[in-house]
Amino acid sequence: MLGGIDFGLMDPETYRDMSATKVITADTYDDDGYPIDMGLMDPRLGVIDPGLECRTCGSHSGSCNGHFGHIELAAPVIHVGFTKLIRRLLRSTCRECGKLALDEAQRDEFRDRYERAKELGDDEHDVLKAAVRQARKASTCPFCGEPQADIKHEKPTTYYEVQDVLSGDYSERIAAAMQPDEEEDDPGTSPQELADETDIAVDRINEIMAGEFRPRKEDRRAIEKALDVDLTE
């Protein structure tokens, strides 16, 4: 008596071993009307023409059920059936270390909820979905501290991170934020003082202020924090 059936995917090498032939062209027949090798009508995939014999099983068109081939993809292809799941996983895991963006206390809480759901016969998948929803709220990874960006899905199969875009007038904004403000009794900030506060070399500060060097993400954030200024669009 069967207790259940598991459906899944085999590894790529297994598919290659089971394949009758590699398909490298979409062409079907040559000029003489014969099936092209490694094409869509390769005789190793089965035959439909009277008089031809399948080069895999030796049968003719009436008795050959056909055999599958394989195509080597030039780049990974996303299965459209998993687009939502992929986005959820990308949003809930750290872009740097790959860990689920839940701290230890949150992990313990969801582990307890998961075990309790199993004991009560509830759907434990609801707990997993709740854990993913909580993890995607994290602005930084609780383990490595890497800032996390939101993930957008552009149908059908494109994913991209929503990043802050550096403003075109970033150097002017930095210079303005460094100016003295008499009303606030602020003497202003010199390039050397900004360098000391941000741990960025003063020569690099001068290059950034002159518009000769676009600040790296971590440098931009350090400057924004030191000067209380927004350098993004």
mmCIF file of C-alpha atoms in Angstrom, residues 93-99 141 143-149:
data_model
loop_
_atom_site.group_PDB
_atom_site.id
_atom_site.type_symbol
_atom_site.label_atom_id
_atom_site.label_comp_id
_atom_site.label_asym_id
_atom_site.label_seq_id
_atom_site.Cartn_x
_atom_site.Cartn_y
_atom_site.Cartn_z
ATOM 1 C CA THR A 93 17.410 36.352 3.261
ATOM 2 C CA CYS A 94 20.569 38.431 3.567
ATOM 3 C CA ARG A 95 22.096 39.527 0.274
ATOM 4 C CA GLU A 96 25.593 39.108 1.782
ATOM 5 C CA CYS A 97 25.644 36.024 4.045
ATOM 6 C CA GLY A 98 22.464 34.312 2.810
ATOM 7 C CA LYS A 99 20.970 33.777 6.275
ATOM 8 C CA CYS A 141 21.018 41.611 8.581
ATOM 9 C CA PHE A 143 24.111 38.497 11.731
ATOM 10 C CA CYS A 144 26.518 40.357 9.430
ATOM 11 C CA GLY A 145 24.989 43.852 9.585
ATOM 12 C CA GLU A 146 24.674 44.222 5.795
ATOM 13 C CA PRO A 147 21.933 46.700 4.797
ATOM 14 C CA GLN A 148 19.044 45.006 3.006
ATOM 15 C CA ALA A 149 17.267 46.371 -0.055
#
